[in-house]
mmJSON file of the N, C-alpha and C atoms, coordinates in Angstrom:
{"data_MODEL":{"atom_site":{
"group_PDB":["ATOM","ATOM","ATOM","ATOM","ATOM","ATOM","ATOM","ATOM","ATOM","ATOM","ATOM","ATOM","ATOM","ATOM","ATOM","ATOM","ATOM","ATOM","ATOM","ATOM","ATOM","ATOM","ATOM","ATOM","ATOM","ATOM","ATOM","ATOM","ATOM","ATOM","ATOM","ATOM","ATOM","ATOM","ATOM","ATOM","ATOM","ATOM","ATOM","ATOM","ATOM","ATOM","ATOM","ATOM","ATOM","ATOM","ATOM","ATOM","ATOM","ATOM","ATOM","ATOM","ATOM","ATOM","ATOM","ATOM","ATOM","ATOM","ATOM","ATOM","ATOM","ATOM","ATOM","ATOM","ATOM","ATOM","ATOM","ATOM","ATOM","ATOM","ATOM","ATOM","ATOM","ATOM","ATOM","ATOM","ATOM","ATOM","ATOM","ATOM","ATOM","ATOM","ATOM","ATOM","ATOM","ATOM","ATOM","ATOM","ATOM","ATOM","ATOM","ATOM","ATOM","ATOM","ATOM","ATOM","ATOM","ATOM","ATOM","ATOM","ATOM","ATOM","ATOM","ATOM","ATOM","ATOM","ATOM","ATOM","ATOM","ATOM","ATOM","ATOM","ATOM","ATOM","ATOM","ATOM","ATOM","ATOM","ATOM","ATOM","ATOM","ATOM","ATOM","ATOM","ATOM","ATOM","ATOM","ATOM","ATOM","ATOM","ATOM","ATOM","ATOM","ATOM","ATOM","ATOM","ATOM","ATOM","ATOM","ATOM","ATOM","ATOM","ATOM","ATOM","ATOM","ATOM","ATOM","ATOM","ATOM","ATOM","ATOM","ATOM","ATOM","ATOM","ATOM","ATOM","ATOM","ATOM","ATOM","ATOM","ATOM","ATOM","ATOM","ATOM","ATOM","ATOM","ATOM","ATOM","ATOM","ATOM","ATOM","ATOM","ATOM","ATOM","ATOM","ATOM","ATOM","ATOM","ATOM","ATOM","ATOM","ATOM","ATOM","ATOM","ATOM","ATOM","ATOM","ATOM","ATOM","ATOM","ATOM","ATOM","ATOM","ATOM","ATOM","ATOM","ATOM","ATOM","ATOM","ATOM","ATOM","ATOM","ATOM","ATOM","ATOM","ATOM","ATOM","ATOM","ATOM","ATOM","ATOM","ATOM","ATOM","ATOM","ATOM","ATOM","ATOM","ATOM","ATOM","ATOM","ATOM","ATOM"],
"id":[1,2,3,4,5,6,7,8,9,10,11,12,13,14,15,16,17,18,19,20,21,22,23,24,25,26,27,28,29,30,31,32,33,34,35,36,37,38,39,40,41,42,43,44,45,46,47,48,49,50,51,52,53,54,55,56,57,58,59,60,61,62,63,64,65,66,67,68,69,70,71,72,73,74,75,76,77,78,79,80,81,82,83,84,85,86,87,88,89,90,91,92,93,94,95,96,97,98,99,100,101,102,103,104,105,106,107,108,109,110,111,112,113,114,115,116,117,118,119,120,121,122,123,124,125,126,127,128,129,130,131,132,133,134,135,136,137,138,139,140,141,142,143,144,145,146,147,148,149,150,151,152,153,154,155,156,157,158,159,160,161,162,163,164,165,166,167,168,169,170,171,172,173,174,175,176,177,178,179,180,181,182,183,184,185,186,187,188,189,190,191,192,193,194,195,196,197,198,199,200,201,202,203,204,205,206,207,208,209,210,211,212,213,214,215,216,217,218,219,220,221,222],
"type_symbol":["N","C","C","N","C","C","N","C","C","N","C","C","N","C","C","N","C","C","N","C","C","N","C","C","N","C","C","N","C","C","N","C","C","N","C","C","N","C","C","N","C","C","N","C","C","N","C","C","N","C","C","N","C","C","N","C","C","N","C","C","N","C","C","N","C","C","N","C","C","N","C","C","N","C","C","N","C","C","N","C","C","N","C","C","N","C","C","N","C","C","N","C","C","N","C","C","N","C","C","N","C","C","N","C","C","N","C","C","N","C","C","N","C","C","N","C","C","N","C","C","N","C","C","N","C","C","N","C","C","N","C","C","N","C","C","N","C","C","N","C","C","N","C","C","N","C","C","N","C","C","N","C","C","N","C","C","N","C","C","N","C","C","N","C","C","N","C","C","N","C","C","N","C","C","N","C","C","N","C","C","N","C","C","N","C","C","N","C","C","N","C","C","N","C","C","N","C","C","N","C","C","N","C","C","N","C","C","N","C","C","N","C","C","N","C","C","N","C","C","N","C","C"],
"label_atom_id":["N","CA","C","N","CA","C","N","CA","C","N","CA","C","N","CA","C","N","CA","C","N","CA","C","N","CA","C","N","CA","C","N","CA","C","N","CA","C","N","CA","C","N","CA","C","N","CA","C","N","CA","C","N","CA","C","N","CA","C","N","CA","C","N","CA","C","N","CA","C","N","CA","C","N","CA","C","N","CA","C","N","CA","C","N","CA","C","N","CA","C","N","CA","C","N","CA","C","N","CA","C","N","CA","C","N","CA","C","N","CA","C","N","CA","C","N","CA","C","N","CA","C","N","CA","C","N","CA","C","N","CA","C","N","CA","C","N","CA","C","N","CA","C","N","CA","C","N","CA","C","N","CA","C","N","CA","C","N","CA","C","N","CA","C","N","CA","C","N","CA","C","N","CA","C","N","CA","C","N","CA","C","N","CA","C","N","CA","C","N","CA","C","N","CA","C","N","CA","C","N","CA","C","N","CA","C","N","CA","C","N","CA","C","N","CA","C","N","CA","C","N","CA","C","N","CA","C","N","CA","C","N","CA","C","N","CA","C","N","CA","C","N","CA","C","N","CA","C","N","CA","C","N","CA","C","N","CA","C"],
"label_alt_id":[null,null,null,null,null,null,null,null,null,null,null,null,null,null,null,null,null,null,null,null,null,null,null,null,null,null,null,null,null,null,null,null,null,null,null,null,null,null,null,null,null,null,null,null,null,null,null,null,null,null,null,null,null,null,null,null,null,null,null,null,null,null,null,null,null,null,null,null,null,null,null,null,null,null,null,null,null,null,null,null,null,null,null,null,null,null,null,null,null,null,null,null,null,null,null,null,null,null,null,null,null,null,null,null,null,null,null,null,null,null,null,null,null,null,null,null,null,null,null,null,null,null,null,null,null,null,null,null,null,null,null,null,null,null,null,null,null,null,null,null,null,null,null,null,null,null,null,null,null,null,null,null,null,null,null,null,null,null,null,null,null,null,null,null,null,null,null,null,null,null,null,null,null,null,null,null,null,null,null,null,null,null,null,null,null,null,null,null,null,null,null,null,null,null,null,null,null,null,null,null,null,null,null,null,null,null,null,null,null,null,null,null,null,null,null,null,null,null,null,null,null,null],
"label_comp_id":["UNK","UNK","UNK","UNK","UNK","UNK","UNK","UNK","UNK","UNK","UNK","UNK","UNK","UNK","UNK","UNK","UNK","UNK","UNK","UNK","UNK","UNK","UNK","UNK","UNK","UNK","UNK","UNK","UNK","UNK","UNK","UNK","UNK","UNK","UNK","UNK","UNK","UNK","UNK","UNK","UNK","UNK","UNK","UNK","UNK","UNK","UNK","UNK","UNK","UNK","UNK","UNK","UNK","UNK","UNK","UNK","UNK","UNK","UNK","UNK","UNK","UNK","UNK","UNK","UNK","UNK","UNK","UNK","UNK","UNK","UNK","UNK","UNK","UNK","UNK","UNK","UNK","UNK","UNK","UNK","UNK","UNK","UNK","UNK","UNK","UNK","UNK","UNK","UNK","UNK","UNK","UNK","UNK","UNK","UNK","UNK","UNK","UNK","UNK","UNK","UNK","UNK","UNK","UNK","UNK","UNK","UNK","UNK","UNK","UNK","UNK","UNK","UNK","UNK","UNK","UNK","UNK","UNK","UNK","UNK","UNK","UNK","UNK","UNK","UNK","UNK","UNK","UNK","UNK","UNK","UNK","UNK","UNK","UNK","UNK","UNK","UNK","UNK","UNK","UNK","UNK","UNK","UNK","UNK","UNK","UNK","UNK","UNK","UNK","UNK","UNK","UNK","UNK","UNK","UNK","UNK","UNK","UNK","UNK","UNK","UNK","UNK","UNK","UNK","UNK","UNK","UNK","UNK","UNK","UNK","UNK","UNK","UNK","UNK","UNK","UNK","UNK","UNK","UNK","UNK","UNK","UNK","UNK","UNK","UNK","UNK","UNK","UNK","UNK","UNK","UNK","UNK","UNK","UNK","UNK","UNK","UNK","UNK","UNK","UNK","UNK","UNK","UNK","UNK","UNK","UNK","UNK","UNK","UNK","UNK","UNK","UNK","UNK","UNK","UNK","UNK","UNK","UNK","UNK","UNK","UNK","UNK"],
"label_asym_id":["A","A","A","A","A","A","A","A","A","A","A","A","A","A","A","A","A","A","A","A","A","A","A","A","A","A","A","A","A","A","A","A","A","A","A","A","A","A","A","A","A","A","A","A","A","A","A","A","A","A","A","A","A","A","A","A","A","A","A","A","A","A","A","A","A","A","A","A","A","A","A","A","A","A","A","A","A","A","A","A","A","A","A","A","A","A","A","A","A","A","A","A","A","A","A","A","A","A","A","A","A","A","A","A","A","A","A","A","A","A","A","A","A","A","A","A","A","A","A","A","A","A","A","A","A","A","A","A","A","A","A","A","A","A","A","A","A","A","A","A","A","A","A","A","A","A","A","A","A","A","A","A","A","A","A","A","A","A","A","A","A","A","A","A","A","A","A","A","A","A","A","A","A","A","A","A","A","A","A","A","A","A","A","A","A","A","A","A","A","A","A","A","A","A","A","A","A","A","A","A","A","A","A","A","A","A","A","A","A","A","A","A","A","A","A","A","A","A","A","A","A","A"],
"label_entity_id":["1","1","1","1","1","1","1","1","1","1","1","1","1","1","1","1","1","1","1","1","1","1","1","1","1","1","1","1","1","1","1","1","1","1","1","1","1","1","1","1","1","1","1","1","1","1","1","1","1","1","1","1","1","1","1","1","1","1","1","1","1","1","1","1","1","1","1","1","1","1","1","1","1","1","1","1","1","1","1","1","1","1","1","1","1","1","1","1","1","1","1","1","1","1","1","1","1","1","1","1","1","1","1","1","1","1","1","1","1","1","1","1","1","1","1","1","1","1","1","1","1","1","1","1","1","1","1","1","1","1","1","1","1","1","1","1","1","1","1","1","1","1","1","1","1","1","1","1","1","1","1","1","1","1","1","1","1","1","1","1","1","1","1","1","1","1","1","1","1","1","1","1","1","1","1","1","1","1","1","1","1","1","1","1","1","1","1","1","1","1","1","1","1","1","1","1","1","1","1","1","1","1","1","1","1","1","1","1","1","1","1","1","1","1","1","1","1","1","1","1","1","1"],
"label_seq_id":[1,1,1,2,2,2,3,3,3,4,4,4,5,5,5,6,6,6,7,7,7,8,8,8,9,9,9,10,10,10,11,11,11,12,12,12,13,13,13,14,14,14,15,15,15,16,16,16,17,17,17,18,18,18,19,19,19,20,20,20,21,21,21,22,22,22,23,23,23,24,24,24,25,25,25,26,26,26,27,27,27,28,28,28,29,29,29,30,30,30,31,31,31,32,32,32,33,33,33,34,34,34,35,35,35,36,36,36,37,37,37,38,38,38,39,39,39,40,40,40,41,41,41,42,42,42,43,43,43,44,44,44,45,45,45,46,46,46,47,47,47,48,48,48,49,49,49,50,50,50,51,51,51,52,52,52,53,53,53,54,54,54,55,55,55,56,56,56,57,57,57,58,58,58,59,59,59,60,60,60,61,61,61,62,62,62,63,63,63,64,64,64,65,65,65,66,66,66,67,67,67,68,68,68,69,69,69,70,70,70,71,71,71,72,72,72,73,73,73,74,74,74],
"pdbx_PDB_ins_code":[null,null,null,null,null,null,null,null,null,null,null,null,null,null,null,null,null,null,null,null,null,null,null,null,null,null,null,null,null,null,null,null,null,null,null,null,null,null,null,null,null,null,null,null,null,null,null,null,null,null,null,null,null,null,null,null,null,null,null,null,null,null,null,null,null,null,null,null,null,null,null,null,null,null,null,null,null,null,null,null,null,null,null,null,null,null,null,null,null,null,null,null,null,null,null,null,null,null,null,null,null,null,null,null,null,null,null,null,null,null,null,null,null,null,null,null,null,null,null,null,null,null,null,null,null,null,null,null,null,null,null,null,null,null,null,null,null,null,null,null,null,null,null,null,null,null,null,null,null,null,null,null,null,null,null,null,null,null,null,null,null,null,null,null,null,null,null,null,null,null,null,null,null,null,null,null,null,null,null,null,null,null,null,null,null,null,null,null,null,null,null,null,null,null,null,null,null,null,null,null,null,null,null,null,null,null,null,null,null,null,null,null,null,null,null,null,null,null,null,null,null,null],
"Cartn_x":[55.243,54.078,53.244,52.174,50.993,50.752,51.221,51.066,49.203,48.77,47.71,47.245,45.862,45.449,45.312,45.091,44.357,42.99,42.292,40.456,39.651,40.499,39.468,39.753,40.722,41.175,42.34,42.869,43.661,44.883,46.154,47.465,48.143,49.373,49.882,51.211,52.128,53.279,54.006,54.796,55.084,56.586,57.57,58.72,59.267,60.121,60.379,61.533,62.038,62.974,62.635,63.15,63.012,64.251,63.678,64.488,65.248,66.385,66.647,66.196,66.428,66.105,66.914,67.449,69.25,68.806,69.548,69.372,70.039,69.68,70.497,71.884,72.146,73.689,74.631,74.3,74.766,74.713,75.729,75.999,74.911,74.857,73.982,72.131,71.821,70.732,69.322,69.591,68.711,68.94,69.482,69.889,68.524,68.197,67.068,68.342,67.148,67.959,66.801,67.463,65.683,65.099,64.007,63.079,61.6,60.834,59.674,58.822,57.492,56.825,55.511,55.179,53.703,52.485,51.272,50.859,48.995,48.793,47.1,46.385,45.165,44.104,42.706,42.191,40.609,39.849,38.785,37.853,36.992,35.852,35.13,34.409,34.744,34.011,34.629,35.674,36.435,37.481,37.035,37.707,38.411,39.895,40.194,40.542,41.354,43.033,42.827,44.144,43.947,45.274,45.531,46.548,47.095,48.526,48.891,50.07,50.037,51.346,52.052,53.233,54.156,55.236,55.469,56.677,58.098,58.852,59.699,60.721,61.675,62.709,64.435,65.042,66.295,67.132,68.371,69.208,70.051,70.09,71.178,70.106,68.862,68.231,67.263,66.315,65.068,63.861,63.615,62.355,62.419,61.925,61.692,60.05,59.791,58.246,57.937,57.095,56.554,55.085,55.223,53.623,53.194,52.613,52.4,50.998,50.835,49.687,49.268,47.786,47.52,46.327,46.545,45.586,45.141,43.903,42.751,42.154,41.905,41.619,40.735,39.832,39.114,39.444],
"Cartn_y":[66.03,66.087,64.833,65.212,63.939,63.507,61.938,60.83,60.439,60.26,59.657,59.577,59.8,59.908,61.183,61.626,60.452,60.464,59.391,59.502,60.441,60.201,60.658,61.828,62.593,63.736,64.411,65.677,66.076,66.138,66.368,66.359,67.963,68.336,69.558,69.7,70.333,69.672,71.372,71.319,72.637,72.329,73.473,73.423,74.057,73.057,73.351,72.715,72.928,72.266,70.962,69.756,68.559,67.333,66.47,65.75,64.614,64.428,63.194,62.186,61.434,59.901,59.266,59.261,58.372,57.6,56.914,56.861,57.007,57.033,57.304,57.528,56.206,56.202,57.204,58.35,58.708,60.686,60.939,61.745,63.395,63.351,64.434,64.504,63.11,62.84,63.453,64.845,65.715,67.048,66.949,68.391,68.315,69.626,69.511,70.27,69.789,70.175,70.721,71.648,71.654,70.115,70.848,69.575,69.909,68.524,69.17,68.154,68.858,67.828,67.804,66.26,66.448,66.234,67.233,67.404,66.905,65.826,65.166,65.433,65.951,66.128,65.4,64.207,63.163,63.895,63.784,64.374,64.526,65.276,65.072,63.695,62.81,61.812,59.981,60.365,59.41,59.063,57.197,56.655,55.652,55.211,53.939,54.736,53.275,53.811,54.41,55.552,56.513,55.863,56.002,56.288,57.157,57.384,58.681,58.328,58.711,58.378,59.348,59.794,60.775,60.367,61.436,61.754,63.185,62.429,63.634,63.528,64.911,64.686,64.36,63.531,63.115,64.357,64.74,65.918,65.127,64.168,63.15,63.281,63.659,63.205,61.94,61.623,61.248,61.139,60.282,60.622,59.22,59.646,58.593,58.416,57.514,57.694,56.791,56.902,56.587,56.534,55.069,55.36,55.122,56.014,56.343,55.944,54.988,54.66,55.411,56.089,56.782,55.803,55.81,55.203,56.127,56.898,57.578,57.438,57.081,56.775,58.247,57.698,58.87,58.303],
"Cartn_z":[53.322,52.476,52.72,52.486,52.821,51.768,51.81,50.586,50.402,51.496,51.575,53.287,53.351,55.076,55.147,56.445,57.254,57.249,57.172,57.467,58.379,59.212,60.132,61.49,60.705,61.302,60.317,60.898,60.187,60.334,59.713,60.016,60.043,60.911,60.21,60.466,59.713,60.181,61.009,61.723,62.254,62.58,61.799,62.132,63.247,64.212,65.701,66.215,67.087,67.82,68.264,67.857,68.43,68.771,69.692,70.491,69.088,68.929,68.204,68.308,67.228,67.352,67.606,68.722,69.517,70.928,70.932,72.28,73.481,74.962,75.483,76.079,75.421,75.292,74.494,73.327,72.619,73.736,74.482,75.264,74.397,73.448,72.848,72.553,73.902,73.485,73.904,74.572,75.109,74.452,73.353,72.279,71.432,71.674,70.57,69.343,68.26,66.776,66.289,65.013,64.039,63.475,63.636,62.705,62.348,62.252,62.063,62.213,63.312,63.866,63.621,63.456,62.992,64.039,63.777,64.668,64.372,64.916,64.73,65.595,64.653,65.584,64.759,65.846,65.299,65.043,64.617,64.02,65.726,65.691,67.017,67.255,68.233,68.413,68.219,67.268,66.685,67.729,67.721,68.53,68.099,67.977,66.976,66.502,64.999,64.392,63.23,62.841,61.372,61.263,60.021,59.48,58.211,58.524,57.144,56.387,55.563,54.667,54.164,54.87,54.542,53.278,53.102,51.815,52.57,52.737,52.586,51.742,51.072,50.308,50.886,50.088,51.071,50.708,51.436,50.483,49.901,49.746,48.684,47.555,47.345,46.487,46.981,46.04,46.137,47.34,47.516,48.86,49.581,50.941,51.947,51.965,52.147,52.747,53.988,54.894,56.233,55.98,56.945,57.477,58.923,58.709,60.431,60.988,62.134,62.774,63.933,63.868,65.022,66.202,67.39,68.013,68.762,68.372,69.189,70.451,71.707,72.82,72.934,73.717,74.954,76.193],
"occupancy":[1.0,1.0,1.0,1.0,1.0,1.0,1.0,1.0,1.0,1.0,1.0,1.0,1.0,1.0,1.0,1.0,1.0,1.0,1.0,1.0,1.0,1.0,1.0,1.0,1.0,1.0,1.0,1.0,1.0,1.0,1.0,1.0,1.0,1.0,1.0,1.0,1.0,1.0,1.0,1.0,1.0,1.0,1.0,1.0,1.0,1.0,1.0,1.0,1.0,1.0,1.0,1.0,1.0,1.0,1.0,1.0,1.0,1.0,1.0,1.0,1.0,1.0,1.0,1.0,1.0,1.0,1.0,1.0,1.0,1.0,1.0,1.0,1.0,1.0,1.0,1.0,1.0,1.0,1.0,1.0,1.0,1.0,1.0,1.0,1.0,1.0,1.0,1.0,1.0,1.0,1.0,1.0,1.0,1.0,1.0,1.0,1.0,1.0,1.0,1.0,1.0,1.0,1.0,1.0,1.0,1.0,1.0,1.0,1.0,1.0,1.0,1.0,1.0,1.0,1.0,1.0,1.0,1.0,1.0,1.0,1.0,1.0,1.0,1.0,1.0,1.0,1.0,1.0,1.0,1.0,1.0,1.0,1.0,1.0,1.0,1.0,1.0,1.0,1.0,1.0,1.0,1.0,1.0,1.0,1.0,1.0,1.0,1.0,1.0,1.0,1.0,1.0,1.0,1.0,1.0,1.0,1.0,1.0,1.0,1.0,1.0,1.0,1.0,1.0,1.0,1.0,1.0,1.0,1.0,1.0,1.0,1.0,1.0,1.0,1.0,1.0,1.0,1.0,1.0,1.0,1.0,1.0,1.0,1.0,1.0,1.0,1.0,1.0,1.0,1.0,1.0,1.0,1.0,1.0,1.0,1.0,1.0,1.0,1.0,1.0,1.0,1.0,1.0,1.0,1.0,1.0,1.0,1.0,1.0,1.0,1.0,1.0,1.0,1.0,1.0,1.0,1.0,1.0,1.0,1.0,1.0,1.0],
"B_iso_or_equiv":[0.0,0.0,0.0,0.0,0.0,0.0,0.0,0.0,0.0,0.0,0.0,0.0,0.0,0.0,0.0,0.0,0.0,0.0,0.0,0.0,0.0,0.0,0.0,0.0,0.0,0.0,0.0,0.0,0.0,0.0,0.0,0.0,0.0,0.0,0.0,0.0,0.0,0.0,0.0,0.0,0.0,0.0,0.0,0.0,0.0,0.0,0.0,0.0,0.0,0.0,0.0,0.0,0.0,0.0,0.0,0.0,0.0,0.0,0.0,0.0,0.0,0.0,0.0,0.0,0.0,0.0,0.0,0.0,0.0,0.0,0.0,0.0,0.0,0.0,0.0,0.0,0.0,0.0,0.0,0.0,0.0,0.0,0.0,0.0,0.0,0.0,0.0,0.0,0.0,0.0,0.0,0.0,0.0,0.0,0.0,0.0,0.0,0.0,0.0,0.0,0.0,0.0,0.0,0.0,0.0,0.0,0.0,0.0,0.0,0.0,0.0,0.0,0.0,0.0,0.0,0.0,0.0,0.0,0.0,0.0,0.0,0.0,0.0,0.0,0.0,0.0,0.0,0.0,0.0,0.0,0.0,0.0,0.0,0.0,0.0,0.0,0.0,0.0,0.0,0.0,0.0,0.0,0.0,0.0,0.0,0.0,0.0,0.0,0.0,0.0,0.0,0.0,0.0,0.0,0.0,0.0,0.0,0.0,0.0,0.0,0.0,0.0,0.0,0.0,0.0,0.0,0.0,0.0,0.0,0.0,0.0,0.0,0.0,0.0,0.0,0.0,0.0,0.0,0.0,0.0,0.0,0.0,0.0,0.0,0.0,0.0,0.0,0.0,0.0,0.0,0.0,0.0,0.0,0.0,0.0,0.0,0.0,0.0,0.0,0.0,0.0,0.0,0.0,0.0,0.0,0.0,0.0,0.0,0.0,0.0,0.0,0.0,0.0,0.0,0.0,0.0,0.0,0.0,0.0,0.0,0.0,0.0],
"pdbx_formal_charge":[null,null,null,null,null,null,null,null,null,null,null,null,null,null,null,null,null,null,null,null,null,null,null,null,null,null,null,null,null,null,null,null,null,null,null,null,null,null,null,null,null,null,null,null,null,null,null,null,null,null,null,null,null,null,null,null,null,null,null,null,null,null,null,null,null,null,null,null,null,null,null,null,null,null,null,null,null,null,null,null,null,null,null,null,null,null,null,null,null,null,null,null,null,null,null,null,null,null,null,null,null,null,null,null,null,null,null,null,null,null,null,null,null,null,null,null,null,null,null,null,null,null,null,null,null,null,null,null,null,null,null,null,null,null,null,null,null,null,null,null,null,null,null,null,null,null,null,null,null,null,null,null,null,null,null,null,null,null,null,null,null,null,null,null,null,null,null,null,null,null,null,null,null,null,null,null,null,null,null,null,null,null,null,null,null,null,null,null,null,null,null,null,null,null,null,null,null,null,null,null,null,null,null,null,null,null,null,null,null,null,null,null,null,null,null,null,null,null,null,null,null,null],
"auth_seq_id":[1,1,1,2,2,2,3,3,3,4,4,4,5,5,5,6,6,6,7,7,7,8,8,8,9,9,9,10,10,10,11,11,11,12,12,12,13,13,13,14,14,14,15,15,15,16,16,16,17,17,17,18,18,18,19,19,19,20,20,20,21,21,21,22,22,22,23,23,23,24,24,24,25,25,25,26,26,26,27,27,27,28,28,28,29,29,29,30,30,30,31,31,31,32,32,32,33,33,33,34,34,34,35,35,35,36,36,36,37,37,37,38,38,38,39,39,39,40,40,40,41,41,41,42,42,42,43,43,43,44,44,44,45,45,45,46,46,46,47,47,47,48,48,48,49,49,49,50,50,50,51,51,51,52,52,52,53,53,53,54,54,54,55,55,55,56,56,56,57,57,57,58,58,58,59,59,59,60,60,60,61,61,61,62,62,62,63,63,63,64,64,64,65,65,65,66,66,66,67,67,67,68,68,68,69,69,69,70,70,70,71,71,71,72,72,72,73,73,73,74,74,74],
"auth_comp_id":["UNK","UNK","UNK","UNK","UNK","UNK","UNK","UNK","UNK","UNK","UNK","UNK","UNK","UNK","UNK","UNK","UNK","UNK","UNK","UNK","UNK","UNK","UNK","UNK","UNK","UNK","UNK","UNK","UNK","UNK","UNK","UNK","UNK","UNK","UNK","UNK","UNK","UNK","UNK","UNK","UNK","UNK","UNK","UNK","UNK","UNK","UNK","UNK","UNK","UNK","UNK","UNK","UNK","UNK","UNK","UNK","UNK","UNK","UNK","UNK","UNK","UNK","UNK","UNK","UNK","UNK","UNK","UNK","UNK","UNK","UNK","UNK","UNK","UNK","UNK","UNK","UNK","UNK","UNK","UNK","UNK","UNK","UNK","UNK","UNK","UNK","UNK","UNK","UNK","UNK","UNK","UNK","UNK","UNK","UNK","UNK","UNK","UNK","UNK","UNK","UNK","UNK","UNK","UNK","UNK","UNK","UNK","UNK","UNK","UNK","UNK","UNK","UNK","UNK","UNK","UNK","UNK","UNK","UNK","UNK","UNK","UNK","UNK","UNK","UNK","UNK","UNK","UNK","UNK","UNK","UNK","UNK","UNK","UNK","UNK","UNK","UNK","UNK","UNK","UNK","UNK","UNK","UNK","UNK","UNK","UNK","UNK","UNK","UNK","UNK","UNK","UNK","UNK","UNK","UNK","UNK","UNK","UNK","UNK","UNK","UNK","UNK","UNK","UNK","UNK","UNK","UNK","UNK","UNK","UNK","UNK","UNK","UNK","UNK","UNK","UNK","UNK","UNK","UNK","UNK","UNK","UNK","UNK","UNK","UNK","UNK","UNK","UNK","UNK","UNK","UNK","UNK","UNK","UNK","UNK","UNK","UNK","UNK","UNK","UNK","UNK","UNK","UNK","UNK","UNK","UNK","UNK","UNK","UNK","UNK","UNK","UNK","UNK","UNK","UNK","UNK","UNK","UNK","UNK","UNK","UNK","UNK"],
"auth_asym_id":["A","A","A","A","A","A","A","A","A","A","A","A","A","A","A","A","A","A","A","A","A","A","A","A","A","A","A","A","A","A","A","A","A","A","A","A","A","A","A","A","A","A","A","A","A","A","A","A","A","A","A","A","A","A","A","A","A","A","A","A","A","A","A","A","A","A","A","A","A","A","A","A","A","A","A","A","A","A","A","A","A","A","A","A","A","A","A","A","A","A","A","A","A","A","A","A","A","A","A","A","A","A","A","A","A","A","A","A","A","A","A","A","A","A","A","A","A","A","A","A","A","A","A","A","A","A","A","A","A","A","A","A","A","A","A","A","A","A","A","A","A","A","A","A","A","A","A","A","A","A","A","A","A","A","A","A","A","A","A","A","A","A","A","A","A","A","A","A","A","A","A","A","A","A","A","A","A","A","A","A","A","A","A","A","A","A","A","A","A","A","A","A","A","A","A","A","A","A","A","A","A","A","A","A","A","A","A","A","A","A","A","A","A","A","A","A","A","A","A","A","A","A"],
"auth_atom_id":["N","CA","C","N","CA","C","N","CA","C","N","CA","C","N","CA","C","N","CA","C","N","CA","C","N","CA","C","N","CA","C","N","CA","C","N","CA","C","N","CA","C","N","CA","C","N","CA","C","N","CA","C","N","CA","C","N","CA","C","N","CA","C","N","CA","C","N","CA","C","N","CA","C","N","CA","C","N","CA","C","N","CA","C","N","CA","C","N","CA","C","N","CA","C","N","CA","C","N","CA","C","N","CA","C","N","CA","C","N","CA","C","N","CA","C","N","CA","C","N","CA","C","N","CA","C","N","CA","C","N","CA","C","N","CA","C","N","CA","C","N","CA","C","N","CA","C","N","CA","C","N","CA","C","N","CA","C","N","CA","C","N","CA","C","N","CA","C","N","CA","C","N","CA","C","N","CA","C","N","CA","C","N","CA","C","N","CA","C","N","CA","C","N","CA","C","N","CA","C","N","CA","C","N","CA","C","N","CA","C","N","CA","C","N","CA","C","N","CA","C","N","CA","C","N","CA","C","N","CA","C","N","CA","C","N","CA","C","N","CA","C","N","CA","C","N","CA","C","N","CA","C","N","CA","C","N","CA","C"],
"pdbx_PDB_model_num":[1,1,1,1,1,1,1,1,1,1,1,1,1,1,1,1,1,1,1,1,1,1,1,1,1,1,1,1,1,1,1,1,1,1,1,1,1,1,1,1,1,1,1,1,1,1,1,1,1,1,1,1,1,1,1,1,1,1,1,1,1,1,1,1,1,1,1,1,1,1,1,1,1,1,1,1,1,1,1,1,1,1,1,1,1,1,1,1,1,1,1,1,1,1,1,1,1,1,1,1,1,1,1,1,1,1,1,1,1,1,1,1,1,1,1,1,1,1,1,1,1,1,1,1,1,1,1,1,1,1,1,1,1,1,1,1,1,1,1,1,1,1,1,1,1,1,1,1,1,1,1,1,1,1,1,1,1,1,1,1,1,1,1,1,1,1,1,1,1,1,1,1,1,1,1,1,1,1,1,1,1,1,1,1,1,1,1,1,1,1,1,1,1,1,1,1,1,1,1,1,1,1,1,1,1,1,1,1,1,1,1,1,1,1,1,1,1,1,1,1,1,1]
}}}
């Protein structure tokens, strides 16, 4: 869920198969798993940084939140 953000484009999140967050050393590190990935797109023209502020829920209970920096380039 979107806490706050982004200015200057939009966010969407799409549930899919994705790569862990491990690293290579951990022999399972090209398994995709479920998850869910978020997907930005700038507004037309916009160059330079957005940012967003996610919320997700933990299954132990309560919430994590993130914030995420986007850098725009043409």
């Amino acid at each position: 869920m979107v806490v706050s953000g982004p200015e200057h484009g939009k966010i969407k999140f799409q549930r899919m198969p994705v790569l862990p967050n491990v690293t290579k050393k951990h022999k399972c590190h090209w398994v995709e798993v479920p998850g869910i990935k978020g997907i930005y797109t700038a507004n037309a023209g916009f160059v330079g940084t957005d940012k967003v502020r996610i919320r997700s829920k933990l299954t132990e209970g309560g919430y994590a939140y993130a914030n995420v920096t986007v850098l725009v380039s043409n």
